[in-house]
Every structure is written in structure tokens, then in C-alpha cells.
Amino acid sequence: LDCRSGAPPGRCCMAGPRGGHVLAAATAVAAAVALLALIRRRRHLHRRPLIDADLDGTWPLPLAQPEAVGLSTQRLSEISRWSDGWVGSGKLPGLFTAIARRGKLVYAHSSGSADVASGSPLTQHTLVRLYSLTKPLVSVCAMVLYEKGLFQLDEPVSHHLPSFANARVLLASGEIVPAEREVTVHHLLTHTAGLTYGDSDTAVDEAYKAAGCGWDAPHHLSLSDFVDRIGRLPLAFHPGESWRYSYATDVLGRLLEVISGLPLDRLMDETLFSPLGMADSGFVV
């Protein structure tokens, strides 16, 4: 740039034989940038949350386009194809998927039906059984009581559940030896207590079955009686030395009953469901 004396004050002119080319190139770049910005704005305006059109607008979270929370509309669309494929193959009668991020709902898709006989639609209002998702709920209740100072994570469970005192371990050799350490609350929360489900053919599982604590035991016993029986059975390994999916959360639930003085269903309602507005959640709904 060369601001010569002949140029008006505050004005600059291109100097040299290539000045016109430089100006043209700068103008082209500016135009390209503006065009890209316009295209992006138009794409932004036309993108919507990936919500099935036949689902009503009642949602517990605000809606947002996937890209607004760092997700991909194109990639999320693949989930619908996958979901429809499972139902179309007959492997599942119905499948409902919802995805939220950063407090915003960006995807909801329903495949199949809620009831095969009636063909009733599967929607966000359909009540479903939680199965093992009750585990994180019970664990959250435990952490709420922990924050209140009602127990310590390294506290032996036997302080509140006497049947867990003097725990024993059934070794692979068939020998029963004293546990090297007590079962703690931390062990229950992490499935490292040495408990099992009584659903396999190991010696410990057979002991569970013989004591009436097999896979279907919770349907026939009160939580108190069930946990008392489990506490008297040998462990599958020394607490903290391995991991096994087990009745640990059931034991944790009974522990919370003893510590809080409330039945587990009432404790969960007062601690989680009511404060969070989860009116359709509970053991009986």
C-alpha cells in the first residue's frame, strides 16, 4: 500500500502493476467467506432435533439440534435404521431410543409397538420395567445418605447387617477359609464383595440355590430374610480381590433400610423420585 501525496486524505491506493490482482483476490476471498457463512446459517436454520413426527411434544427436557451440543445429525440417523432393523427382524417387539446431551434432547425414535397383541405404540409415555437400572438408583440413594454422614464407604457391612460378620470364602479347591477382610459398603457399590447371583454352576452358586437364594429368590422372600440368608453363605472370593455381578445392590438396599429406618421403596421415593418429579417410577406404579 502506498499513500501518496496525491491521494485524498485517509485514502490509500494500490501501488505497482500487481495491485489490481491483489484487490481482486482479496475481494474473492471475502465473498467466499460470506457465502460459506450464509450456507452454514441456512443449514443451521433447517436442522431440527431428530424427533419422530408421530410422537407428541411432551418432553421433560428442552429440544435442540444435534450439532448444537456437539453431535451429528447424520450419525444419529443411523440409530433409527439400526433400531428399525432389530424390530423388523423379529428380535424385539419394540424399541424406544432417546438421546440427550448437555441438558438438551436431540433424538427420539420409536420402533415397533409396546404390546404385540394390541399393537399399541411405544412412546416416551410407555412404562417399562427398569431391571438392573434399579442398581444406579439404589446407589444414588446410598450416596445421598453417605453425604449426610450416616455411614462411611470403608465401613464393614456387618456393623448394620450382623449375618455378614465372620465371612468365609469358598475356594475353587472346595476348602472354606475365613475372609481376609470384611465386606464394606464400597465393596457392595462396586460388585467386589464376593457375592454372586446363584445363577451358575460353581460351588458358591450351588450353595445359593440350596439356601433358597437362587435367581428367583427375591420373588419368594422379604428383602430382610433374603439378605440375612446371603450373609451366612460363603463368598466366591475375598472381598476386594475380584469383580462379579451379583446381589450386592440388593444387600445395599437392605443396608440403606437399616441405616435410614425406612423401607427401600419409601426411601427411594423421598430421596429421588419425588424431588425429581419421577411420578411414574417405583416398585409399583
PDB file of C-alpha atoms in Angstrom:
ATOM      1  CA  LEU A   1       0.000   0.000   0.000  1.00  0.00           C
ATOM      2  CA  ASP A   2       1.294   3.402  -0.872  1.00  0.00           C
ATOM      3  CA  CYS A   3      -0.456   6.503   0.409  1.00  0.00           C
ATOM      4  CA  ARG A   4       0.951   9.117  -1.869  1.00  0.00           C
ATOM      5  CA  SER A   5       0.647  12.836  -1.537  1.00  0.00           C
ATOM      6  CA  GLY A   6      -1.677  12.879  -4.486  1.00  0.00           C
ATOM      7  CA  ALA A   7      -4.243  10.643  -2.818  1.00  0.00           C
ATOM      8  CA  PRO A   8      -7.081  12.143  -0.781  1.00  0.00           C
ATOM      9  CA  PRO A   9      -6.504  12.216   2.990  1.00  0.00           C
ATOM     10  CA  GLY A  10      -7.329   8.909   4.626  1.00  0.00           C
ATOM     11  CA  ARG A  11      -7.351   7.054   1.295  1.00  0.00           C
ATOM     12  CA  CYS A  12      -4.828   4.517   0.147  1.00  0.00           C
ATOM     13  CA  CYS A  13      -4.244   3.197  -3.316  1.00  0.00           C
ATOM     14  CA  MET A  14      -2.599   0.034  -4.626  1.00  0.00           C
ATOM     15  CA  ALA A  15       0.892   0.614  -5.907  1.00  0.00           C
ATOM     16  CA  GLY A  16       2.619  -1.394  -8.538  1.00  0.00           C
ATOM     17  CA  PRO A  17       1.432  -3.356 -11.559  1.00  0.00           C
ATOM     18  CA  ARG A  18       0.018  -6.230  -9.437  1.00  0.00           C
ATOM     19  CA  GLY A  19      -2.173  -4.071  -7.245  1.00  0.00           C
ATOM     20  CA  GLY A  20      -5.313  -4.828  -9.206  1.00  0.00           C
ATOM     21  CA  HIS A  21      -4.765  -8.583  -8.890  1.00  0.00           C
ATOM     22  CA  VAL A  22      -4.291  -8.304  -5.124  1.00  0.00           C
ATOM     23  CA  LEU A  23      -7.507  -6.351  -4.779  1.00  0.00           C
ATOM     24  CA  ALA A  24      -9.425  -8.868  -6.887  1.00  0.00           C
ATOM     25  CA  ALA A  25      -8.082 -11.805  -4.856  1.00  0.00           C
ATOM     26  CA  ALA A  26      -8.996 -10.146  -1.552  1.00  0.00           C
ATOM     27  CA  THR A  27     -12.485  -9.453  -2.833  1.00  0.00           C
ATOM     28  CA  ALA A  28     -12.911 -13.080  -3.949  1.00  0.00           C
ATOM     29  CA  VAL A  29     -11.792 -14.405  -0.552  1.00  0.00           C
ATOM     30  CA  ALA A  30     -14.188 -12.084   1.261  1.00  0.00           C
ATOM     31  CA  ALA A  31     -17.034 -13.196  -0.995  1.00  0.00           C
ATOM     32  CA  ALA A  32     -16.219 -16.875  -0.410  1.00  0.00           C
ATOM     33  CA  VAL A  33     -16.170 -16.402   3.356  1.00  0.00           C
ATOM     34  CA  ALA A  34     -19.509 -14.610   3.250  1.00  0.00           C
ATOM     35  CA  LEU A  35     -21.014 -17.369   1.093  1.00  0.00           C
ATOM     36  CA  LEU A  36     -19.812 -20.105   3.465  1.00  0.00           C
ATOM     37  CA  ALA A  37     -21.261 -18.231   6.416  1.00  0.00           C
ATOM     38  CA  LEU A  38     -24.594 -17.941   4.605  1.00  0.00           C
ATOM     39  CA  ILE A  39     -24.626 -21.651   3.795  1.00  0.00           C
ATOM     40  CA  ARG A  40     -23.887 -22.521   7.407  1.00  0.00           C
ATOM     41  CA  ARG A  41     -26.657 -20.245   8.641  1.00  0.00           C
ATOM     42  CA  ARG A  42     -29.147 -21.807   6.244  1.00  0.00           C
ATOM     43  CA  ARG A  43     -28.137 -25.303   7.350  1.00  0.00           C
ATOM     44  CA  HIS A  44     -28.469 -24.243  10.948  1.00  0.00           C
ATOM     45  CA  LEU A  45     -31.973 -22.897  10.328  1.00  0.00           C
ATOM     46  CA  HIS A  46     -33.177 -26.067   8.619  1.00  0.00           C
ATOM     47  CA  ARG A  47     -31.778 -28.523  11.144  1.00  0.00           C
ATOM     48  CA  ARG A  48     -34.161 -29.782  13.785  1.00  0.00           C
ATOM     49  CA  PRO A  49     -33.986 -32.249  16.667  1.00  0.00           C
ATOM     50  CA  LEU A  50     -34.354 -35.795  15.355  1.00  0.00           C
ATOM     51  CA  ILE A  51     -37.734 -36.438  16.962  1.00  0.00           C
ATOM     52  CA  ASP A  52     -40.278 -38.774  15.357  1.00  0.00           C
ATOM     53  CA  ALA A  53     -43.141 -36.739  13.934  1.00  0.00           C
ATOM     54  CA  ASP A  54     -45.793 -39.058  15.394  1.00  0.00           C
ATOM     55  CA  LEU A  55     -44.514 -38.566  18.966  1.00  0.00           C
ATOM     56  CA  ASP A  56     -46.305 -35.842  20.891  1.00  0.00           C
ATOM     57  CA  GLY A  57     -44.450 -32.777  22.090  1.00  0.00           C
ATOM     58  CA  THR A  58     -44.401 -33.646  25.778  1.00  0.00           C
ATOM     59  CA  TRP A  59     -40.763 -33.891  26.804  1.00  0.00           C
ATOM     60  CA  PRO A  60     -39.020 -33.420  30.161  1.00  0.00           C
ATOM     61  CA  LEU A  61     -36.111 -31.559  28.538  1.00  0.00           C
ATOM     62  CA  PRO A  62     -35.776 -28.665  26.091  1.00  0.00           C
ATOM     63  CA  LEU A  63     -35.088 -29.687  22.487  1.00  0.00           C
ATOM     64  CA  ALA A  64     -32.021 -28.851  20.451  1.00  0.00           C
ATOM     65  CA  GLN A  65     -30.472 -29.759  17.120  1.00  0.00           C
ATOM     66  CA  PRO A  66     -27.697 -32.367  17.485  1.00  0.00           C
ATOM     67  CA  GLU A  67     -24.945 -30.086  16.203  1.00  0.00           C
ATOM     68  CA  ALA A  68     -25.755 -27.531  18.901  1.00  0.00           C
ATOM     69  CA  VAL A  69     -24.496 -29.981  21.527  1.00  0.00           C
ATOM     70  CA  GLY A  70     -21.640 -31.491  19.557  1.00  0.00           C
ATOM     71  CA  LEU A  71     -23.452 -34.435  17.944  1.00  0.00           C
ATOM     72  CA  SER A  72     -24.043 -35.355  14.305  1.00  0.00           C
ATOM     73  CA  THR A  73     -27.484 -35.427  12.713  1.00  0.00           C
ATOM     74  CA  GLN A  74     -26.231 -37.805  10.050  1.00  0.00           C
ATOM     75  CA  ARG A  75     -24.713 -40.256  12.502  1.00  0.00           C
ATOM     76  CA  LEU A  76     -27.709 -40.179  14.843  1.00  0.00           C
ATOM     77  CA  SER A  77     -29.927 -41.043  11.874  1.00  0.00           C
ATOM     78  CA  GLU A  78     -28.116 -44.375  11.665  1.00  0.00           C
ATOM     79  CA  ILE A  79     -29.563 -45.317  15.040  1.00  0.00           C
ATOM     80  CA  SER A  80     -33.069 -45.241  13.566  1.00  0.00           C
ATOM     81  CA  ARG A  81     -32.038 -47.657  10.837  1.00  0.00           C
ATOM     82  CA  TRP A  82     -30.410 -49.947  13.408  1.00  0.00           C
ATOM     83  CA  SER A  83     -33.450 -49.791  15.704  1.00  0.00           C
ATOM     84  CA  ASP A  84     -35.939 -50.490  12.911  1.00  0.00           C
ATOM     85  CA  GLY A  85     -33.781 -53.415  11.826  1.00  0.00           C
ATOM     86  CA  TRP A  86     -33.977 -55.124  15.206  1.00  0.00           C
ATOM     87  CA  VAL A  87     -37.757 -54.850  15.241  1.00  0.00           C
ATOM     88  CA  GLY A  88     -38.112 -55.789  11.585  1.00  0.00           C
ATOM     89  CA  SER A  89     -36.096 -58.966  12.123  1.00  0.00           C
ATOM     90  CA  GLY A  90     -38.435 -60.047  14.921  1.00  0.00           C
ATOM     91  CA  LYS A  91     -35.705 -59.971  17.573  1.00  0.00           C
ATOM     92  CA  LEU A  92     -37.520 -57.264  19.548  1.00  0.00           C
ATOM     93  CA  PRO A  93     -41.215 -56.297  19.618  1.00  0.00           C
ATOM     94  CA  GLY A  94     -40.414 -52.659  20.279  1.00  0.00           C
ATOM     95  CA  LEU A  95     -37.512 -50.343  20.941  1.00  0.00           C
ATOM     96  CA  PHE A  96     -37.560 -46.714  22.027  1.00  0.00           C
ATOM     97  CA  THR A  97     -34.388 -44.640  21.997  1.00  0.00           C
ATOM     98  CA  ALA A  98     -33.857 -41.110  23.306  1.00  0.00           C
ATOM     99  CA  ILE A  99     -30.573 -39.234  23.438  1.00  0.00           C
ATOM    100  CA  ALA A 100     -29.845 -36.061  25.361  1.00  0.00           C
ATOM    101  CA  ARG A 101     -26.660 -34.113  25.903  1.00  0.00           C
ATOM    102  CA  ARG A 102     -25.869 -31.044  27.950  1.00  0.00           C
ATOM    103  CA  GLY A 103     -29.441 -30.977  29.225  1.00  0.00           C
ATOM    104  CA  LYS A 104     -30.976 -30.918  25.726  1.00  0.00           C
ATOM    105  CA  LEU A 105     -32.952 -33.675  23.992  1.00  0.00           C
ATOM    106  CA  VAL A 106     -31.709 -34.123  20.427  1.00  0.00           C
ATOM    107  CA  TYR A 107     -33.026 -37.519  19.349  1.00  0.00           C
ATOM    108  CA  ALA A 108     -36.079 -39.719  19.949  1.00  0.00           C
ATOM    109  CA  HIS A 109     -37.183 -42.631  17.808  1.00  0.00           C
ATOM    110  CA  SER A 110     -39.719 -45.410  18.292  1.00  0.00           C
ATOM    111  CA  SER A 111     -39.629 -48.766  16.523  1.00  0.00           C
ATOM    112  CA  GLY A 112     -42.317 -51.441  16.800  1.00  0.00           C
ATOM    113  CA  SER A 113     -45.010 -51.461  19.455  1.00  0.00           C
ATOM    114  CA  ALA A 114     -45.445 -51.558  23.224  1.00  0.00           C
ATOM    115  CA  ASP A 115     -47.729 -54.579  23.051  1.00  0.00           C
ATOM    116  CA  VAL A 116     -47.614 -57.162  20.283  1.00  0.00           C
ATOM    117  CA  ALA A 117     -51.215 -58.299  20.762  1.00  0.00           C
ATOM    118  CA  SER A 118     -52.819 -54.860  20.714  1.00  0.00           C
ATOM    119  CA  GLY A 119     -50.236 -53.109  18.583  1.00  0.00           C
ATOM    120  CA  SER A 120     -50.265 -50.128  20.922  1.00  0.00           C
ATOM    121  CA  PRO A 121     -47.499 -47.653  20.058  1.00  0.00           C
ATOM    122  CA  LEU A 122     -44.290 -47.428  22.032  1.00  0.00           C
ATOM    123  CA  THR A 123     -43.790 -43.805  23.063  1.00  0.00           C
ATOM    124  CA  GLN A 124     -41.999 -41.718  25.668  1.00  0.00           C
ATOM    125  CA  HIS A 125     -45.029 -42.264  27.926  1.00  0.00           C
ATOM    126  CA  THR A 126     -44.864 -46.080  27.864  1.00  0.00           C
ATOM    127  CA  LEU A 127     -43.982 -47.542  31.260  1.00  0.00           C
ATOM    128  CA  VAL A 128     -41.223 -50.138  31.093  1.00  0.00           C
ATOM    129  CA  ARG A 129     -39.517 -52.365  33.626  1.00  0.00           C
ATOM    130  CA  LEU A 130     -36.151 -50.990  34.749  1.00  0.00           C
ATOM    131  CA  TYR A 131     -34.475 -54.298  35.567  1.00  0.00           C
ATOM    132  CA  SER A 132     -30.830 -53.659  36.510  1.00  0.00           C
ATOM    133  CA  LEU A 133     -31.182 -49.910  36.063  1.00  0.00           C
ATOM    134  CA  THR A 134     -32.509 -50.024  39.613  1.00  0.00           C
ATOM    135  CA  LYS A 135     -28.865 -50.522  40.622  1.00  0.00           C
ATOM    136  CA  PRO A 136     -27.722 -46.944  39.889  1.00  0.00           C
ATOM    137  CA  LEU A 137     -30.882 -45.639  41.560  1.00  0.00           C
ATOM    138  CA  VAL A 138     -30.165 -47.532  44.779  1.00  0.00           C
ATOM    139  CA  SER A 139     -26.526 -46.471  44.558  1.00  0.00           C
ATOM    140  CA  VAL A 140     -27.517 -42.808  44.258  1.00  0.00           C
ATOM    141  CA  CYS A 141     -29.677 -43.196  47.364  1.00  0.00           C
ATOM    142  CA  ALA A 142     -26.652 -44.653  49.122  1.00  0.00           C
ATOM    143  CA  MET A 143     -24.510 -41.670  48.178  1.00  0.00           C
ATOM    144  CA  VAL A 144     -27.182 -39.272  49.432  1.00  0.00           C
ATOM    145  CA  LEU A 145     -27.086 -40.964  52.840  1.00  0.00           C
ATOM    146  CA  TYR A 146     -23.300 -41.010  52.674  1.00  0.00           C
ATOM    147  CA  GLU A 147     -23.264 -37.232  52.114  1.00  0.00           C
ATOM    148  CA  LYS A 148     -25.405 -36.913  55.224  1.00  0.00           C
ATOM    149  CA  GLY A 149     -22.684 -38.718  57.181  1.00  0.00           C
ATOM    150  CA  LEU A 150     -24.783 -41.776  58.019  1.00  0.00           C
ATOM    151  CA  PHE A 151     -22.021 -44.233  57.106  1.00  0.00           C
ATOM    152  CA  GLN A 152     -18.507 -44.473  55.678  1.00  0.00           C
ATOM    153  CA  LEU A 153     -17.595 -46.199  52.424  1.00  0.00           C
ATOM    154  CA  ASP A 154     -14.963 -48.346  54.144  1.00  0.00           C
ATOM    155  CA  GLU A 155     -17.346 -49.266  56.949  1.00  0.00           C
ATOM    156  CA  PRO A 156     -17.936 -53.023  57.390  1.00  0.00           C
ATOM    157  CA  VAL A 157     -21.430 -54.072  56.382  1.00  0.00           C
ATOM    158  CA  SER A 158     -21.591 -56.281  59.486  1.00  0.00           C
ATOM    159  CA  HIS A 159     -21.959 -53.147  61.625  1.00  0.00           C
ATOM    160  CA  HIS A 160     -25.554 -52.992  60.388  1.00  0.00           C
ATOM    161  CA  LEU A 161     -26.154 -56.496  58.995  1.00  0.00           C
ATOM    162  CA  PRO A 162     -24.879 -58.990  61.613  1.00  0.00           C
ATOM    163  CA  SER A 163     -25.131 -62.029  59.327  1.00  0.00           C
ATOM    164  CA  PHE A 164     -22.132 -60.692  57.372  1.00  0.00           C
ATOM    165  CA  ALA A 165     -19.843 -60.951  60.382  1.00  0.00           C
ATOM    166  CA  ASN A 166     -17.151 -63.634  60.224  1.00  0.00           C
ATOM    167  CA  ALA A 167     -17.453 -64.006  56.458  1.00  0.00           C
ATOM    168  CA  ARG A 168     -15.979 -67.098  54.822  1.00  0.00           C
ATOM    169  CA  VAL A 169     -14.709 -67.785  51.304  1.00  0.00           C
ATOM    170  CA  LEU A 170     -15.293 -70.997  49.353  1.00  0.00           C
ATOM    171  CA  LEU A 171     -12.143 -71.659  47.337  1.00  0.00           C
ATOM    172  CA  ALA A 172     -12.015 -73.460  43.996  1.00  0.00           C
ATOM    173  CA  SER A 173     -10.481 -76.429  45.816  1.00  0.00           C
ATOM    174  CA  GLY A 174     -13.616 -76.759  47.915  1.00  0.00           C
ATOM    175  CA  GLU A 175     -11.900 -75.520  51.061  1.00  0.00           C
ATOM    176  CA  ILE A 176     -13.696 -72.873  53.115  1.00  0.00           C
ATOM    177  CA  VAL A 177     -11.434 -70.275  54.706  1.00  0.00           C
ATOM    178  CA  PRO A 178     -12.032 -67.071  56.712  1.00  0.00           C
ATOM    179  CA  ALA A 179     -12.319 -63.959  54.553  1.00  0.00           C
ATOM    180  CA  GLU A 180      -9.164 -61.873  54.638  1.00  0.00           C
ATOM    181  CA  ARG A 181     -11.206 -58.720  55.220  1.00  0.00           C
ATOM    182  CA  GLU A 182     -14.777 -57.708  55.927  1.00  0.00           C
ATOM    183  CA  VAL A 183     -17.285 -56.774  53.249  1.00  0.00           C
ATOM    184  CA  THR A 184     -17.610 -52.981  53.154  1.00  0.00           C
ATOM    185  CA  VAL A 185     -20.118 -50.577  51.641  1.00  0.00           C
ATOM    186  CA  HIS A 186     -17.558 -49.798  48.932  1.00  0.00           C
ATOM    187  CA  HIS A 187     -17.457 -53.486  48.002  1.00  0.00           C
ATOM    188  CA  LEU A 188     -21.227 -53.544  47.595  1.00  0.00           C
ATOM    189  CA  LEU A 189     -21.217 -50.422  45.415  1.00  0.00           C
ATOM    190  CA  THR A 190     -18.543 -51.864  43.129  1.00  0.00           C
ATOM    191  CA  HIS A 191     -19.652 -55.540  42.995  1.00  0.00           C
ATOM    192  CA  THR A 192     -16.395 -56.645  44.584  1.00  0.00           C
ATOM    193  CA  ALA A 193     -17.904 -58.113  47.771  1.00  0.00           C
ATOM    194  CA  GLY A 194     -17.585 -61.751  46.710  1.00  0.00           C
ATOM    195  CA  LEU A 195     -21.331 -62.222  46.262  1.00  0.00           C
ATOM    196  CA  THR A 196     -22.977 -63.866  43.260  1.00  0.00           C
ATOM    197  CA  TYR A 197     -26.430 -64.378  41.731  1.00  0.00           C
ATOM    198  CA  GLY A 198     -26.728 -68.115  42.300  1.00  0.00           C
ATOM    199  CA  ASP A 199     -27.287 -68.500  38.559  1.00  0.00           C
ATOM    200  CA  SER A 200     -24.245 -70.546  37.558  1.00  0.00           C
ATOM    201  CA  ASP A 201     -22.831 -73.989  38.314  1.00  0.00           C
ATOM    202  CA  THR A 202     -19.987 -73.026  40.641  1.00  0.00           C
ATOM    203  CA  ALA A 203     -19.885 -74.375  44.191  1.00  0.00           C
ATOM    204  CA  VAL A 204     -20.873 -70.975  45.596  1.00  0.00           C
ATOM    205  CA  ASP A 205     -23.815 -70.712  43.204  1.00  0.00           C
ATOM    206  CA  GLU A 206     -24.958 -74.169  44.208  1.00  0.00           C
ATOM    207  CA  ALA A 207     -24.795 -73.089  47.859  1.00  0.00           C
ATOM    208  CA  TYR A 208     -27.031 -70.117  46.989  1.00  0.00           C
ATOM    209  CA  LYS A 209     -29.553 -72.397  45.331  1.00  0.00           C
ATOM    210  CA  ALA A 210     -29.549 -74.850  48.229  1.00  0.00           C
ATOM    211  CA  ALA A 211     -30.241 -71.989  50.646  1.00  0.00           C
ATOM    212  CA  GLY A 212     -33.160 -70.762  48.561  1.00  0.00           C
ATOM    213  CA  CYS A 213     -31.179 -67.768  47.337  1.00  0.00           C
ATOM    214  CA  GLY A 214     -31.003 -68.631  43.658  1.00  0.00           C
ATOM    215  CA  TRP A 215     -32.003 -66.415  40.762  1.00  0.00           C
ATOM    216  CA  ASP A 216     -35.719 -66.301  41.632  1.00  0.00           C
ATOM    217  CA  ALA A 217     -35.275 -65.991  45.405  1.00  0.00           C
ATOM    218  CA  PRO A 218     -36.255 -62.294  45.666  1.00  0.00           C
ATOM    219  CA  HIS A 219     -39.745 -63.211  44.469  1.00  0.00           C
ATOM    220  CA  HIS A 220     -40.307 -65.516  47.429  1.00  0.00           C
ATOM    221  CA  LEU A 221     -38.538 -63.846  50.359  1.00  0.00           C
ATOM    222  CA  SER A 222     -38.676 -60.479  52.028  1.00  0.00           C
ATOM    223  CA  LEU A 223     -35.600 -58.334  51.444  1.00  0.00           C
ATOM    224  CA  SER A 224     -34.674 -58.705  55.113  1.00  0.00           C
ATOM    225  CA  ASP A 225     -34.863 -62.501  55.107  1.00  0.00           C
ATOM    226  CA  PHE A 226     -33.141 -62.779  51.752  1.00  0.00           C
ATOM    227  CA  VAL A 227     -30.146 -60.638  52.749  1.00  0.00           C
ATOM    228  CA  ASP A 228     -29.876 -62.405  56.107  1.00  0.00           C
ATOM    229  CA  ARG A 229     -29.552 -65.743  54.281  1.00  0.00           C
ATOM    230  CA  ILE A 230     -26.961 -64.392  51.844  1.00  0.00           C
ATOM    231  CA  GLY A 231     -24.850 -63.070  54.683  1.00  0.00           C
ATOM    232  CA  ARG A 232     -24.480 -66.567  56.086  1.00  0.00           C
ATOM    233  CA  LEU A 233     -23.338 -68.088  52.779  1.00  0.00           C
ATOM    234  CA  PRO A 234     -19.693 -68.364  51.706  1.00  0.00           C
ATOM    235  CA  LEU A 235     -18.234 -65.739  49.400  1.00  0.00           C
ATOM    236  CA  ALA A 236     -16.915 -66.513  45.908  1.00  0.00           C
ATOM    237  CA  PHE A 237     -13.646 -64.652  46.586  1.00  0.00           C
ATOM    238  CA  HIS A 238     -12.033 -62.475  49.209  1.00  0.00           C
ATOM    239  CA  PRO A 239     -13.712 -59.033  49.293  1.00  0.00           C
ATOM    240  CA  GLY A 240     -11.978 -56.536  47.041  1.00  0.00           C
ATOM    241  CA  GLU A 241      -9.933 -59.109  45.114  1.00  0.00           C
ATOM    242  CA  SER A 242     -12.185 -59.609  42.105  1.00  0.00           C
ATOM    243  CA  TRP A 243     -15.410 -58.447  40.473  1.00  0.00           C
ATOM    244  CA  ARG A 244     -18.666 -60.269  39.948  1.00  0.00           C
ATOM    245  CA  TYR A 245     -22.113 -59.048  39.023  1.00  0.00           C
ATOM    246  CA  SER A 246     -24.259 -60.064  41.932  1.00  0.00           C
ATOM    247  CA  TYR A 247     -26.905 -59.428  44.560  1.00  0.00           C
ATOM    248  CA  ALA A 248     -24.605 -56.761  46.010  1.00  0.00           C
ATOM    249  CA  THR A 249     -27.108 -53.985  45.260  1.00  0.00           C
ATOM    250  CA  ASP A 250     -29.902 -55.969  46.931  1.00  0.00           C
ATOM    251  CA  VAL A 251     -27.735 -56.180  50.038  1.00  0.00           C
ATOM    252  CA  LEU A 252     -27.018 -52.455  49.707  1.00  0.00           C
ATOM    253  CA  GLY A 253     -30.755 -51.775  49.573  1.00  0.00           C
ATOM    254  CA  ARG A 254     -31.310 -53.657  52.826  1.00  0.00           C
ATOM    255  CA  LEU A 255     -28.359 -51.823  54.375  1.00  0.00           C
ATOM    256  CA  LEU A 256     -29.980 -48.500  53.471  1.00  0.00           C
ATOM    257  CA  GLU A 257     -33.236 -49.628  55.078  1.00  0.00           C
ATOM    258  CA  VAL A 258     -31.445 -50.348  58.348  1.00  0.00           C
ATOM    259  CA  ILE A 259     -29.445 -47.118  58.289  1.00  0.00           C
ATOM    260  CA  SER A 260     -32.358 -44.847  57.312  1.00  0.00           C
ATOM    261  CA  GLY A 261     -35.117 -46.625  59.220  1.00  0.00           C
ATOM    262  CA  LEU A 262     -37.283 -46.527  56.079  1.00  0.00           C
ATOM    263  CA  PRO A 263     -38.438 -49.255  53.680  1.00  0.00           C
ATOM    264  CA  LEU A 264     -36.431 -49.114  50.487  1.00  0.00           C
ATOM    265  CA  ASP A 265     -39.361 -48.058  48.289  1.00  0.00           C
ATOM    266  CA  ARG A 266     -40.206 -45.153  50.573  1.00  0.00           C
ATOM    267  CA  LEU A 267     -36.558 -44.145  50.873  1.00  0.00           C
ATOM    268  CA  MET A 268     -36.169 -44.064  47.088  1.00  0.00           C
ATOM    269  CA  ASP A 269     -39.365 -42.093  46.671  1.00  0.00           C
ATOM    270  CA  GLU A 270     -38.416 -39.482  49.255  1.00  0.00           C
ATOM    271  CA  THR A 271     -34.790 -39.277  48.147  1.00  0.00           C
ATOM    272  CA  LEU A 272     -35.097 -39.484  44.353  1.00  0.00           C
ATOM    273  CA  PHE A 273     -38.473 -39.893  42.724  1.00  0.00           C
ATOM    274  CA  SER A 274     -40.484 -37.152  44.405  1.00  0.00           C
ATOM    275  CA  PRO A 275     -37.750 -34.484  44.373  1.00  0.00           C
ATOM    276  CA  LEU A 276     -37.043 -35.181  40.686  1.00  0.00           C
ATOM    277  CA  GLY A 277     -40.713 -35.370  39.668  1.00  0.00           C
ATOM    278  CA  MET A 278     -40.416 -39.039  38.656  1.00  0.00           C
ATOM    279  CA  ALA A 279     -44.092 -39.756  39.275  1.00  0.00           C
ATOM    280  CA  ASP A 280     -44.099 -42.948  37.193  1.00  0.00           C
ATOM    281  CA  SER A 281     -41.083 -44.561  38.876  1.00  0.00           C
ATOM    282  CA  GLY A 282     -41.239 -47.043  41.739  1.00  0.00           C
ATOM    283  CA  PHE A 283     -41.569 -50.692  42.604  1.00  0.00           C
ATOM    284  CA  VAL A 284     -45.308 -50.476  41.963  1.00  0.00           C
ATOM    285  CA  VAL A 285     -46.768 -47.859  39.608  1.00  0.00           C
TER     286      VAL A 285
END
